[in-house]
Structure formats: C-alpha cells, structure tokens
Short mmCIF file of C-alpha atoms and ligand atoms in Angstrom, two decimals:
data_model
loop_
_atom_site.label_atom_id
_atom_site.label_comp_id
_atom_site.label_asym_id
_atom_site.label_seq_id
_atom_site.Cartn_x
_atom_site.Cartn_y
_atom_site.Cartn_z
CA MET A 1 104.93 105.06 88.46
CA THR A 2 106.93 107.33 85.75
CA THR A 3 109.65 106.24 83.53
CA ALA A 4 112.35 105.00 86.10
CA ARG A 5 116.34 105.41 84.99
CA ILE A 6 117.38 102.30 87.01
CA CYS A 7 121.44 101.98 86.93
CA PHE A 8 121.39 97.87 87.94
CA VAL A 9 125.49 97.34 89.08
CA SER A 10 125.59 93.14 90.36
CA SER A 11 129.45 90.39 89.05
CA GLU A 12 126.31 88.17 88.28
CA ILE A 13 124.05 88.51 84.83
CA ALA A 14 122.26 85.84 83.59
CA PRO A 15 122.86 84.24 80.61
CA PHE A 16 126.19 85.97 81.14
CA ALA A 17 127.68 84.94 84.62
CA LYS A 18 125.99 82.53 87.24
CA THR A 19 126.84 81.51 90.51
CA GLY A 20 123.90 81.94 92.43
CA GLY A 21 120.50 83.24 92.47
CA LEU A 22 122.05 86.70 92.17
CA ALA A 23 122.69 85.91 88.26
CA ASP A 24 118.77 85.43 88.31
CA VAL A 25 117.41 87.86 90.21
CA ALA A 26 119.14 90.95 88.13
CA THR A 27 118.08 89.56 84.82
CA GLY A 28 114.37 88.78 86.22
CA LEU A 29 114.27 92.30 87.74
CA SER A 30 115.14 93.88 85.33
CA ARG A 31 113.04 92.32 81.92
CA TYR A 32 110.00 93.41 83.97
CA LEU A 33 111.38 96.59 84.86
CA ALA A 34 112.11 97.06 81.09
CA SER A 35 108.86 94.81 79.94
CA VAL A 36 106.16 98.47 82.32
CA GLY A 37 108.65 100.90 80.67
CA HIS A 38 111.69 101.81 82.58
CA ASP A 39 114.56 103.02 81.07
CA VAL A 40 117.53 100.45 82.58
CA ARG A 41 121.16 99.78 82.09
CA LEU A 42 122.78 95.95 83.90
CA PHE A 43 126.21 96.71 84.47
CA MET A 44 128.63 93.46 85.23
CA PRO A 45 132.42 92.49 84.48
CA LEU A 46 133.53 91.23 80.80
CA TYR A 47 134.69 87.96 81.88
CA ARG A 48 136.50 85.52 79.97
CA ARG A 49 134.39 82.67 79.65
CA VAL A 50 131.43 85.92 79.35
CA ARG A 51 134.29 87.07 76.60
CA GLN A 52 134.10 83.27 74.92
CA SER A 53 130.42 82.59 74.62
CA VAL A 54 128.20 85.87 74.37
CA GLY A 55 128.57 86.87 71.03
CA GLU A 56 128.40 89.89 68.51
CA LEU A 57 129.04 92.55 71.81
CA LYS A 58 128.36 96.96 70.12
CA ARG A 59 131.94 99.25 71.50
CA ALA A 60 129.62 101.56 73.84
CA TYR A 61 132.61 103.73 75.13
CA GLN A 62 136.94 103.40 75.42
CA GLY A 63 139.37 103.56 77.09
CA ILE A 64 137.59 105.54 80.21
CA ARG A 65 140.41 105.98 82.68
CA LEU A 66 141.00 104.72 86.18
CA THR A 67 143.07 106.01 88.60
CA PHE A 68 143.62 104.02 91.42
CA GLY A 69 146.07 104.43 93.60
CA GLY A 70 149.48 105.10 91.63
CA ARG A 71 147.04 102.80 88.63
CA GLU A 72 145.65 103.47 86.08
CA LEU A 73 143.06 100.74 84.28
CA SER A 74 141.89 100.92 80.66
CA VAL A 75 138.43 100.14 80.58
CA ASP A 76 136.30 99.54 77.37
CA VAL A 77 132.39 99.46 77.11
CA TRP A 78 130.68 96.99 75.25
CA THR A 79 126.67 96.46 74.93
CA THR A 80 123.48 94.35 74.31
CA PRO A 81 120.34 94.16 74.94
CA LEU A 82 119.20 91.34 78.08
CA PRO A 83 118.42 88.22 76.21
CA GLY A 84 115.04 87.36 77.06
CA GLN A 85 112.86 90.43 76.43
CA GLY A 86 109.69 90.91 74.12
CA ALA A 87 110.54 92.46 70.06
CA ALA A 88 108.30 94.65 70.63
CA LEU A 89 109.71 96.47 73.92
CA GLU A 90 110.07 99.87 73.48
CA THR A 91 113.70 100.41 75.93
CA PRO A 92 114.47 97.10 75.67
CA ALA A 93 117.09 96.78 79.62
CA GLN A 94 120.97 97.16 78.46
CA VAL A 95 123.85 95.14 80.27
CA PHE A 96 126.84 96.84 79.34
CA PHE A 97 130.13 94.85 80.23
CA LEU A 98 133.30 96.22 81.45
CA ASP A 99 136.54 95.05 79.62
CA CYS A 100 139.25 95.45 80.77
CA PRO A 101 141.32 92.13 80.51
CA GLU A 102 143.99 92.75 83.65
CA LEU A 103 140.58 92.21 86.41
CA PHE A 104 138.12 90.17 84.16
CA ASP A 105 140.28 87.86 81.80
CA ARG A 106 140.36 85.29 83.68
CA PRO A 107 138.60 81.19 84.03
CA ASP A 108 136.62 82.70 87.46
CA ILE A 109 133.70 85.50 87.95
CA TYR A 110 135.15 85.00 92.01
CA SER A 111 139.02 84.92 91.80
CA ASP A 112 141.28 84.53 94.15
CA GLN A 113 144.57 86.74 93.28
CA GLY A 114 144.63 89.06 96.49
CA ASP A 115 142.67 91.69 94.01
CA GLU A 116 139.07 90.94 93.93
CA HIS A 117 138.62 94.46 96.20
CA LEU A 118 139.67 96.20 93.04
CA ARG A 119 137.76 94.76 90.28
CA PHE A 120 134.92 94.47 92.47
CA ALA A 121 135.89 98.92 93.32
CA ALA A 122 136.10 99.54 89.43
CA LEU A 123 133.19 97.53 88.18
CA THR A 124 131.69 100.17 90.81
CA ARG A 125 133.45 102.87 89.28
CA GLY A 126 133.00 101.45 85.89
CA ALA A 127 129.38 102.06 86.21
CA ILE A 128 129.15 105.47 87.24
CA GLU A 129 131.85 106.52 84.41
CA SER A 130 129.60 105.32 81.76
CA CYS A 131 127.08 106.87 83.14
CA GLN A 132 128.93 110.31 83.01
CA ARG A 133 129.91 109.58 79.86
CA MET A 134 126.28 108.28 77.86
CA GLN A 135 125.27 111.79 80.27
CA TRP A 136 121.93 109.59 81.63
CA ALA A 137 121.82 109.69 85.13
CA PRO A 138 119.49 107.70 86.90
CA HIS A 139 117.56 108.19 89.57
CA VAL A 140 118.43 105.30 91.20
CA PHE A 141 121.99 102.50 91.29
CA HIS A 142 120.43 99.13 92.36
CA CYS A 143 123.59 98.04 93.71
CA ASN A 144 123.59 94.29 95.08
CA ASP A 145 125.68 92.94 97.14
CA TRP A 146 128.55 93.32 99.26
CA HIS A 147 130.84 93.45 95.40
CA THR A 148 128.80 96.96 95.02
CA GLY A 149 128.55 98.19 98.32
CA LEU A 150 131.86 101.42 97.68
CA LEU A 151 128.87 102.33 94.93
CA PRO A 152 126.83 104.87 97.20
CA LEU A 153 130.36 106.13 98.75
CA TYR A 154 132.92 106.78 95.70
CA LEU A 155 129.24 108.97 94.31
CA ARG A 156 129.29 111.17 97.36
CA THR A 157 132.42 111.75 97.65
CA THR A 158 134.71 111.05 94.56
CA TYR A 159 132.41 111.98 91.96
CA GLY A 160 130.42 114.15 94.50
CA TRP A 161 131.18 116.97 92.20
CA ASP A 162 129.41 115.58 89.02
CA ARG A 163 125.77 117.12 88.98
CA LEU A 164 124.50 114.71 86.64
CA PHE A 165 124.31 112.90 90.18
CA SER A 166 122.67 115.42 92.19
CA SER A 167 119.31 113.56 92.42
CA SER A 168 120.36 109.96 91.60
CA LYS A 169 119.54 108.17 95.48
CA THR A 170 121.31 104.34 95.89
CA LEU A 171 119.83 101.39 96.89
CA LEU A 172 121.84 98.77 98.47
CA THR A 173 120.38 95.26 98.00
CA ILE A 174 121.56 92.02 100.09
CA HIS A 175 121.40 88.74 99.01
CA ASN A 176 124.08 87.18 101.22
CA ILE A 177 124.69 88.64 104.16
CA GLY A 178 127.36 85.65 104.72
CA TYR A 179 130.19 87.41 102.13
CA GLN A 180 131.02 90.30 103.14
CA GLY A 181 134.71 91.90 101.37
CA THR A 182 136.15 92.45 104.08
CA PHE A 183 140.42 93.61 102.57
CA ALA A 184 143.13 94.75 105.10
CA THR A 185 143.75 98.66 105.54
CA SER A 186 145.85 98.27 103.02
CA VAL A 187 144.28 98.52 100.20
CA LEU A 188 142.33 101.92 101.56
CA GLN A 189 145.24 103.76 99.33
CA GLU A 190 144.84 101.62 96.50
CA LEU A 191 140.68 101.89 96.02
CA GLY A 192 141.89 105.70 96.19
CA LEU A 193 139.53 105.97 99.91
CA MET A 194 142.46 107.17 102.20
CA GLU A 195 140.84 110.94 101.96
CA GLN A 196 137.21 108.62 103.72
CA ARG A 197 138.77 107.37 106.52
CA ARG A 198 136.75 108.74 108.06
CA HIS A 199 133.18 107.99 105.89
CA LEU A 200 133.88 104.22 107.28
CA ALA A 201 133.79 102.62 109.98
CA GLN A 202 136.26 103.04 112.88
CA ASP A 203 135.94 100.02 114.42
CA ASP A 204 137.08 98.08 111.43
CA LEU A 205 139.94 100.66 110.15
CA ASP A 206 140.79 99.89 114.68
CA HIS A 207 141.16 96.31 113.92
CA GLY A 208 143.42 96.73 110.09
CA HIS A 209 139.96 96.60 107.94
CA VAL A 210 138.00 97.67 105.94
CA ASN A 211 134.03 96.72 104.87
CA PHE A 212 132.76 97.03 101.97
CA LEU A 213 128.88 94.98 102.30
CA LYS A 214 129.31 97.62 106.00
CA THR A 215 130.43 100.70 104.01
CA GLY A 216 127.58 99.92 101.61
CA ILE A 217 124.86 99.71 104.14
CA MET A 218 125.95 101.97 106.10
CA HIS A 219 126.25 105.24 102.99
CA ALA A 220 123.08 103.82 100.70
CA ASP A 221 119.71 105.58 100.63
CA ALA A 222 118.24 102.11 100.49
CA LEU A 223 118.83 98.44 101.88
CA THR A 224 116.57 95.74 100.38
CA THR A 225 117.07 92.31 101.61
CA VAL A 226 115.36 88.97 99.75
CA SER A 227 113.02 88.49 101.95
CA ARG A 228 111.09 89.00 104.97
CA THR A 229 111.52 86.70 107.49
CA TYR A 230 115.86 87.73 105.81
CA ALA A 231 115.29 91.19 106.97
CA ARG A 232 114.20 90.50 109.99
CA GLU A 233 117.18 87.77 111.20
CA ILE A 234 119.62 89.44 109.68
CA GLN A 235 118.85 92.49 113.18
CA THR A 236 119.88 89.22 115.60
CA ALA A 237 122.63 88.27 115.64
CA GLU A 238 122.45 84.90 115.30
CA PHE A 239 121.84 85.87 111.14
CA GLY A 240 123.35 89.25 111.70
CA MET A 241 126.59 88.49 110.93
CA GLY A 242 128.00 90.62 112.40
CA LEU A 243 126.27 93.87 110.80
CA GLU A 244 122.78 93.09 113.47
CA GLU A 245 123.64 96.71 114.70
CA LEU A 246 124.54 98.55 112.53
CA LEU A 247 120.74 96.49 110.70
CA ARG A 248 119.20 97.74 113.65
CA ARG A 249 119.73 101.77 113.30
CA ARG A 250 118.45 101.59 109.28
CA SER A 251 115.93 99.30 110.27
CA GLY A 252 113.71 102.36 109.06
CA VAL A 253 115.37 102.35 105.27
CA LEU A 254 115.58 98.12 105.59
CA HIS A 255 113.40 95.58 102.73
CA GLY A 256 112.44 92.76 102.76
CA ILE A 257 111.44 91.72 99.34
CA VAL A 258 111.07 88.24 98.29
CA ASN A 259 112.42 87.40 94.60
CA GLY A 260 110.42 87.27 92.27
CA VAL A 261 111.39 83.97 89.88
CA ASP A 262 111.13 84.91 86.07
CA TYR A 263 108.53 82.35 84.52
CA GLY A 264 109.88 82.44 81.12
CA ASP A 265 112.95 80.37 82.04
CA TRP A 266 111.49 78.36 84.80
CA ASP A 267 108.22 76.98 83.66
CA PRO A 268 107.59 72.51 82.96
CA ALA A 269 105.37 73.77 80.45
CA ALA A 270 107.98 75.46 78.93
CA ASP A 271 110.82 74.32 79.86
CA PRO A 272 112.97 73.59 76.80
CA LEU A 273 115.57 72.38 78.52
CA ILE A 274 113.32 69.63 79.84
CA LEU A 275 112.46 66.52 77.45
CA HIS A 276 108.51 66.09 78.69
CA PRO A 277 106.35 69.28 79.21
CA TYR A 278 103.28 68.70 80.95
CA THR A 279 100.79 71.19 83.14
CA ALA A 280 98.96 71.14 86.22
CA ASP A 281 95.73 69.46 83.80
CA ASP A 282 97.47 66.79 82.63
CA LEU A 283 100.98 65.90 84.82
CA SER A 284 101.54 62.73 82.95
CA GLY A 285 105.15 64.75 81.48
CA LYS A 286 106.35 64.93 84.83
CA ALA A 287 107.12 60.91 85.26
CA ALA A 288 108.27 60.94 81.85
CA ASN A 289 110.73 63.59 83.26
CA THR A 290 111.21 61.56 86.55
CA ARG A 291 112.09 57.88 84.07
CA GLU A 292 114.73 60.18 81.73
CA LEU A 293 115.93 61.83 84.58
CA LEU A 294 117.01 58.24 86.46
CA GLU A 295 117.64 56.35 83.10
CA ALA A 296 120.31 59.75 82.29
CA PHE A 297 122.80 58.15 86.05
CA GLU A 298 121.24 54.16 85.38
CA LEU A 299 119.17 54.10 88.26
CA PRO A 300 116.54 52.11 88.76
CA TYR A 301 112.77 53.88 88.24
CA ASP A 302 110.64 53.21 90.13
CA SER A 303 106.46 55.08 89.74
CA THR A 304 106.23 54.06 94.27
CA ALA A 305 110.25 55.36 94.65
CA PRO A 306 110.01 58.95 94.73
CA VAL A 307 113.04 60.74 93.98
CA ILE A 308 114.34 63.37 95.93
CA GLY A 309 115.98 65.99 93.91
CA ILE A 310 119.43 68.21 95.57
CA VAL A 311 120.45 71.64 92.93
CA SER A 312 123.09 73.69 94.61
CA ARG A 313 126.53 75.71 95.94
CA LEU A 314 127.90 73.52 98.08
CA THR A 315 128.92 75.93 101.51
CA GLY A 316 128.77 75.81 104.68
CA GLN A 317 124.99 78.05 104.00
CA LYS A 318 123.28 75.46 102.32
CA GLY A 319 122.23 72.32 105.55
CA PHE A 320 124.03 70.10 103.95
CA GLU A 321 125.82 68.50 107.36
CA LEU A 322 122.98 67.63 108.47
CA LEU A 323 122.17 64.82 106.23
CA PRO A 324 125.17 61.81 107.23
CA ASP A 325 123.53 61.06 110.38
CA ILE A 326 119.63 60.44 108.28
CA LEU A 327 120.66 59.62 104.74
CA PRO A 328 122.44 55.56 106.01
CA VAL A 329 118.90 55.22 107.71
CA LEU A 330 116.98 56.65 104.83
CA LEU A 331 118.27 54.92 102.06
CA HIS A 332 118.16 51.62 104.01
CA LYS A 333 114.75 52.37 105.87
CA HIS A 334 113.53 53.02 102.80
CA ASP A 335 113.36 52.94 99.02
CA VAL A 336 113.92 56.45 97.46
CA ARG A 337 116.08 57.78 95.03
CA LEU A 338 119.08 61.39 95.73
CA VAL A 339 119.54 62.67 92.78
CA VAL A 340 122.74 65.32 93.76
CA LEU A 341 123.62 67.89 92.08
CA GLY A 342 126.02 70.77 92.66
CA SER A 343 129.52 71.84 93.73
CA GLY A 344 131.62 73.75 96.23
CA GLU A 345 133.48 72.61 99.66
CA SER A 346 135.40 69.98 99.10
CA ASP A 347 134.34 67.66 102.09
CA MET A 348 130.60 68.36 100.88
CA GLU A 349 131.59 67.01 97.32
CA LYS A 350 133.51 64.20 98.96
CA TYR A 351 130.66 62.98 100.86
CA PHE A 352 127.92 63.21 97.92
CA GLN A 353 130.39 60.86 95.61
CA TRP A 354 131.02 58.41 98.54
CA LEU A 355 126.99 58.68 99.23
CA ARG A 356 126.64 57.51 95.65
CA ASP A 357 129.34 55.20 95.10
CA THR A 358 128.00 53.50 98.89
CA TYR A 359 124.02 53.46 97.46
CA PRO A 360 124.57 52.86 93.15
CA GLN A 361 121.28 51.84 92.81
CA LYS A 362 119.98 55.07 94.72
CA VAL A 363 121.72 57.40 94.68
CA ALA A 364 123.50 59.96 91.61
CA ASN A 365 125.57 62.69 91.68
CA TYR A 366 126.78 65.28 89.52
CA ARG A 367 129.73 67.40 90.59
CA GLY A 368 129.85 70.21 89.23
CA TYR A 369 127.74 73.79 87.62
CA ASN A 370 125.19 72.45 84.96
CA ASN A 371 121.91 74.73 83.84
CA GLU A 372 120.90 71.62 81.47
CA LEU A 373 120.75 68.99 84.77
CA ALA A 374 119.08 71.88 87.57
CA HIS A 375 116.41 72.28 85.12
CA ARG A 376 115.79 68.21 84.10
CA ILE A 377 115.76 67.96 88.35
CA GLU A 378 113.67 70.28 89.41
CA ALA A 379 111.03 68.61 86.24
CA GLY A 380 112.29 64.80 86.65
CA ALA A 381 112.56 64.58 91.03
CA ASP A 382 109.35 64.43 93.25
CA MET A 383 110.36 66.84 96.06
CA PHE A 384 113.35 69.27 96.16
CA LEU A 385 115.42 69.86 100.51
CA MET A 386 116.86 72.97 101.23
CA PRO A 387 117.98 72.27 104.79
CA SER A 388 119.31 75.87 104.85
CA ARG A 389 121.16 76.55 107.98
CA TYR A 390 119.82 80.00 107.19
CA GLU A 391 118.50 82.03 103.05
CA PRO A 392 118.17 84.90 102.53
CA CYS A 393 115.59 84.01 99.75
CA GLY A 394 116.32 80.78 97.92
CA LEU A 395 115.02 80.31 94.67
CA ASN A 396 114.92 77.06 93.99
CA GLN A 397 112.09 76.25 96.14
CA MET A 398 110.43 77.96 94.23
CA TYR A 399 111.43 76.59 90.36
CA SER A 400 110.42 73.49 92.78
CA LEU A 401 106.94 74.76 93.40
CA ARG A 402 105.84 75.76 89.56
CA TYR A 403 107.53 72.44 88.80
CA GLY A 404 105.61 70.59 90.68
CA THR A 405 108.57 68.91 93.22
CA VAL A 406 108.28 69.45 96.34
CA PRO A 407 110.06 71.35 98.94
CA ILE A 408 110.91 69.00 102.09
CA VAL A 409 113.20 73.15 103.53
CA ARG A 410 114.23 75.04 107.40
CA ARG A 411 111.99 77.75 108.07
CA THR A 412 113.83 80.36 107.73
CA GLY A 413 114.85 83.29 105.29
CA GLY A 414 112.99 83.81 102.35
CA LEU A 415 111.75 79.44 102.53
CA ALA A 416 109.87 80.56 105.54
CA ASP A 417 108.66 83.43 103.72
CA THR A 418 107.53 80.63 100.09
CA VAL A 419 106.61 77.54 101.33
CA GLU A 420 103.36 76.39 103.40
CA ALA A 421 103.55 73.67 105.69
CA PHE A 422 101.48 70.67 104.09
CA ASP A 423 98.18 68.98 105.78
CA PRO A 424 96.93 66.65 104.26
CA ALA A 425 93.72 67.07 107.23
CA THR A 426 93.09 70.51 105.38
CA GLY A 427 94.74 69.59 101.96
CA ARG A 428 96.42 73.18 102.43
CA GLY A 429 99.77 73.66 101.89
CA THR A 430 102.37 73.62 100.23
CA GLY A 431 105.78 71.58 101.02
CA PHE A 432 107.60 70.41 104.01
CA LEU A 433 109.27 72.74 106.64
CA PHE A 434 111.12 72.05 110.03
CA ASP A 435 111.99 74.60 112.92
CA ALA A 436 115.11 73.02 114.71
CA PHE A 437 118.80 72.61 112.39
CA ASP A 438 119.22 69.59 113.20
CA SER A 439 119.03 65.82 111.71
CA ALA A 440 116.20 64.65 114.24
CA ALA A 441 113.20 67.56 112.58
CA LEU A 442 114.48 66.94 109.40
CA LEU A 443 114.69 63.34 109.66
CA GLN A 444 110.58 64.22 110.94
CA ALA A 445 110.46 66.81 107.90
CA ILE A 446 111.39 63.72 105.55
CA ARG A 447 109.12 61.39 106.95
CA ARG A 448 106.48 63.34 107.52
CA ALA A 449 106.63 63.73 103.86
CA LEU A 450 106.96 60.16 102.91
CA ALA A 451 104.21 59.64 104.20
CA VAL A 452 102.23 61.49 102.32
CA TRP A 453 103.65 60.41 99.39
CA SER A 454 102.11 57.05 100.83
CA MET A 455 98.68 58.38 99.67
CA PRO A 456 98.54 59.68 96.36
CA THR A 457 95.33 62.47 96.49
CA ALA A 458 97.17 63.79 98.50
CA TRP A 459 100.42 64.35 97.10
CA ARG A 460 98.42 65.12 93.52
CA ARG A 461 96.38 68.02 95.70
CA LEU A 462 100.66 68.78 97.33
CA MET A 463 101.42 69.38 93.89
CA LEU A 464 99.00 71.18 91.95
CA ASN A 465 98.54 73.54 95.62
CA GLY A 466 102.16 73.88 94.79
CA MET A 467 102.30 74.69 90.66
CA GLY A 468 99.41 76.80 91.51
CA GLN A 469 101.86 79.60 93.38
CA ASP A 470 102.90 82.61 91.96
CA PHE A 471 105.60 84.16 92.73
CA SER A 472 106.51 86.50 89.07
CA TRP A 473 107.57 89.17 89.21
CA GLU A 474 104.19 90.81 88.16
CA HIS A 475 103.41 90.84 91.50
CA GLN A 476 107.29 91.08 93.73
CA GLY A 477 108.51 94.18 91.21
CA PRO A 478 106.25 96.34 92.18
CA LEU A 479 106.76 96.21 94.92
CA TYR A 480 110.55 97.78 93.50
CA GLU A 481 109.13 100.05 91.51
CA ARG A 482 107.24 101.64 94.69
CA LEU A 483 110.26 101.46 96.56
CA TYR A 484 112.39 103.41 93.93
CA ASP A 485 109.52 105.75 93.91
CA GLY A 486 109.61 106.88 96.85
CA LEU A 487 113.51 107.70 96.49
CA THR A 488 113.40 109.18 94.19
CA ALA A 489 109.58 111.34 95.85
CA ARG A 490 111.86 112.03 98.81
CA GLY A 491 113.84 114.49 97.15
P1 LIG B 501 122.15 80.65 96.67
O1 LIG B 501 122.28 81.93 95.81
O2 LIG B 501 122.19 80.89 97.28
O3 LIG B 501 122.45 79.64 95.28
P2 LIG B 501 119.31 80.06 95.68
O4 LIG B 501 117.88 78.84 95.32
O5 LIG B 501 118.90 82.04 94.70
O6 LIG B 501 120.29 80.20 95.87
O7 LIG B 501 120.06 80.28 93.87
C1 LIG B 501 120.56 79.15 93.00
C2 LIG B 501 120.59 79.30 91.44
O8 LIG B 501 121.60 78.64 90.75
C3 LIG B 501 119.45 78.77 91.63
O9 LIG B 501 119.54 79.38 90.07
C4 LIG B 501 120.15 77.25 91.43
O10 LIG B 501 119.41 76.05 89.65
C5 LIG B 501 121.07 77.86 90.41
N1 LIG B 501 122.66 77.08 90.65
C6 LIG B 501 123.34 76.48 92.43
N2 LIG B 501 123.50 74.75 92.01
C7 LIG B 501 123.82 75.17 90.62
C8 LIG B 501 124.70 73.54 89.75
N3 LIG B 501 125.71 73.22 90.61
N4 LIG B 501 124.29 73.83 89.02
C9 LIG B 501 123.01 74.44 88.37
N5 LIG B 501 122.20 75.31 88.56
C10 LIG B 501 122.44 75.64 89.38
C1 LIG B 502 121.83 84.79 97.38
C2 LIG B 502 120.63 83.51 98.18
C3 LIG B 502 119.87 82.84 97.71
C4 LIG B 502 119.01 83.93 97.70
C5 LIG B 502 119.98 84.64 95.90
C6 LIG B 502 118.99 85.26 95.44
O1 LIG B 502 122.83 83.90 97.22
O2 LIG B 502 121.66 83.05 99.18
O3 LIG B 502 118.68 82.81 99.31
O4 LIG B 502 117.77 83.31 96.84
O5 LIG B 502 120.89 85.73 96.62
O6 LIG B 502 118.40 86.57 96.28
#
C-alpha cells in the first residue's frame, strides 16, 4: 500500500510500560509498519514509571485542555522515537506521551482509585487532540482493548465537526475480552457523553452501566482480534463474555490476525539478556543457560531432568488452577524441575510459594515482574507450560518455540493456531496440546512430553521444528497493512 498514517493508541507500549503481551504487540507492529515506510504515531500515558525511566523527551505540545463534565484537565505532550528501529529510517515510528500528573503520576499502570474511566478517556481524547494540533489526519486510528474503546465514538461525536478526520477510519483490536471497562452510568456526565446516550448499548444503560469495549465494538469501522481461533471463539457464549451476540452481528468486519514476534528482542542467537547465545546449528549454549538458571535458584542441575518453565500473569485466564491436582504427583514420580516467574492473584502466588517450600530441590519461584528473568527462563527451560483457560493469542509459546523450549499448551485461541502437536512417528509438530480444561488432560500432555524427552533424537527434532518456525512481523504485519488498505479504500 502507499504510505499510511496510523495513529496507534494503547495503554501499554514496550519497553516503556508493560504488564503483558499488548505492550510487545504495540511495539512490534509499529516497528514493522515504520520499517516499510508508514507514518506511525503512538500514544500512551506518561505513567510515573515512564517519567522516571525514559531519559530525554522532546516537548511536543503544552497545555492541551480537555474538559470532562465540569472538570478541566491540562495535558502536555512529550515525544521520542520508538526505540529499536533501524537508524536509517526516514520516518521512524514516534511515541507521544500524554502528561497529566493528576491521572497518570501513580505507582502502577492500572490503578484502583475509581477514575480508570477518566484516565483512559483522557488517553483517547488526548490522542485525537494531539492529531488536531499536528494537523495530522490519520488514515486509521488503531485502538487497542477497552482502554481505547471510546475513541471511535468520540471521533464521530465530540470531534465530528473537525473535517481533518472526515476520511479517518477506526480499527479496534481486541487483545483480551476478559477486560471490558464497565462503569456505572454515573460516569457519563464526567465523560461528556450524556448527549450521546443513544449511541451506547441501551441494555447496559438500562442496567446502569456503560461498557467501553462494547462501545468500541459497536462503533469501530473494523475489528480485529489476535488469532483466527479466538476470532471464532469470542462469537460463542463460552468465550464471548457477554459480547458474543454483538460480535456475531459484526462478524463481517471482524478479522483474526495472529500476533507477530519481534525477533529483534526474542532470539537466542542475539539476546543480550541471556548469558549463552545459541542457534539451531549449535545448541550447546542452551544447556549452559539451563545450568545457569538452575544455579541462580540453587536447584541441582541434571542433564536428564527436564526443566519446565512458566512466565505469566497469574490470573484465572492462564489456567494454573489445573496444577494443584497433578503437580505433587508429577514432582514425586518424575525427576523434573519447575521454574515459575509470575505475579497476580494472591491465591496463585501463595500456591507457587507453597510448592517451592514443599519441593525446594525441584521448584523455583520468583514472584513479581522481571523481564530479564523471563528471557533467561525461555533460554534455560526445556518445556514451557501454558494451560490457559482461554488465550487470545499468547506470545510466550511463540518465544518458546524460537528458544527451542517446547510448549505444552491447551488447544485454545492463539495457542491452537501457533503450536502443532508433535507426532513421534512422523517427526512433525512443535509441541504438546490438550483439549479439555481439566487436570487429567493436562497431565497426559505433560506425560507425552516426558516420553519424547526420554528419546533424545526425537526431542532434538522437536526443538528444531519449533526453532524453524517464523512468526515474525514480516509475516503478520502485511495482514494489518491489507486491512488498513481495505478500510481506507472503501472511502
Ligand atoms: P498476556 O498478554 O495475556 O499476559 P502474552 O503471552 O501475550 O500474555 O504476553 C505476556 C508477555 O508478558 C510476555 O512477553 C511475557 O514474557 C511477559 N510477562 C508476563 N509475566 C511476566 C513476569 N512476571 N515477568 C516478566 N515478564 C512477564
Ligand atoms: C492479551 C492476551 C494475550 C495476547 C496479548 C497480546 O493480553 O491475553 O493472549 O497475546 O494480549 O495481543
């Protein structure tokens, strides 16, 4: 396509602010789009952690006034090129940070102070008003998740007068339907949406709420989600979390595009965060990484005992509730190691700590967020566990494949689209899958993995199959380009 102007709005952008895969996708897709010549401008809040770590920023605009109900907020805008782009780029993707200390100068990215609706409405309106200041008319406003769900509506109502945006289209990517941004209708006044009530879901209003994600799904020109299987799943009652009917109505504009991987960040041959780089041709560094990982946690190394890794937000979505029924048996009967990195719901954090205390020779547990350790686990583990209840795409299984760390995953969402069951008879496949969301099915998948592990030649084949997969943005990015193209061509 010819050069597209893409305004990418997201609550997370790596490396500035990340709690999960959204941040990686925002960055990876934007880098790709800029690398092929598109004009990409990303918008996110200037959270406290960004302010403290970002280095020098250039001031873009000062004192943009956003009026919400009776309240006036003043927003400054700062900018810097998105890191990690080729130096020779004519138009590097540019990140714009919305600086509004009242809303964003807080210890965490997401907060519980009762004004999330306002924080993220300010993100969307701040992005639109910055475009006005720049007199820059995006071909596409690319919105992400509930935080940006109001943008399409604001664009057509509050900013409907501005001819600058008369040809702009909106795309909403659903990364996770489990988070919808539902608030009491009492916030409508503050959001300046009292006059727009007729554009909101009437059944929600009748029940006293407004749902940001639903509003986005109703008003965006196009919708994507992050895998083909999840695009189908969210149209069913099991996965749609109440939005299935609306999604079925909008299925003509809903596309499933599997996320890409930024191999600039995640490649064992050139990963600066691991101690021993390795490639498919020379795997010796992998064992060295395993040894180093176990030593760091004071676990004994044994080349015959596989290391199972987990790196995850610890939430119900991720399916770890299947573990308590099977792990004690597994840890008793088999010589395996388990290395867990994660944080989230306190029951699960406590469970993994209990496991570590009960099996100190076999289990390591790091509670918290640690990017460097995430890379070291990908490099040092032999198997990677993702028993997700649902998984829109999942990035870790794709990172694992590249690191020769064999994924054991539930066949759902993006996991189903990116991991192929290994068949020892043919030597084809990249991992182990199970279907039913129950512990016995998971245990069987782990046992199948252990059986292949005990056949070194087959295991090596399996590792190499995974390392040879290519989920790069060079493959996935063009699917977004085609979509942008189609959207703008429709006029
Ligand atoms: P989700 O977005 O649902 O959390 P993904 O698999 O798409 O799942 O992406 C998770 C991303 O967050 C990966 O890059 C993973 O390495 C990272 N991550 C998750 N938990 C942690 C953690 N505790 N420490 C470091 N990185 C983490
Ligand atoms: C979400 C999903 C995850 C996906 C990520 C990036 O948080 O849970 O499956 O990979 O977003 O799209």
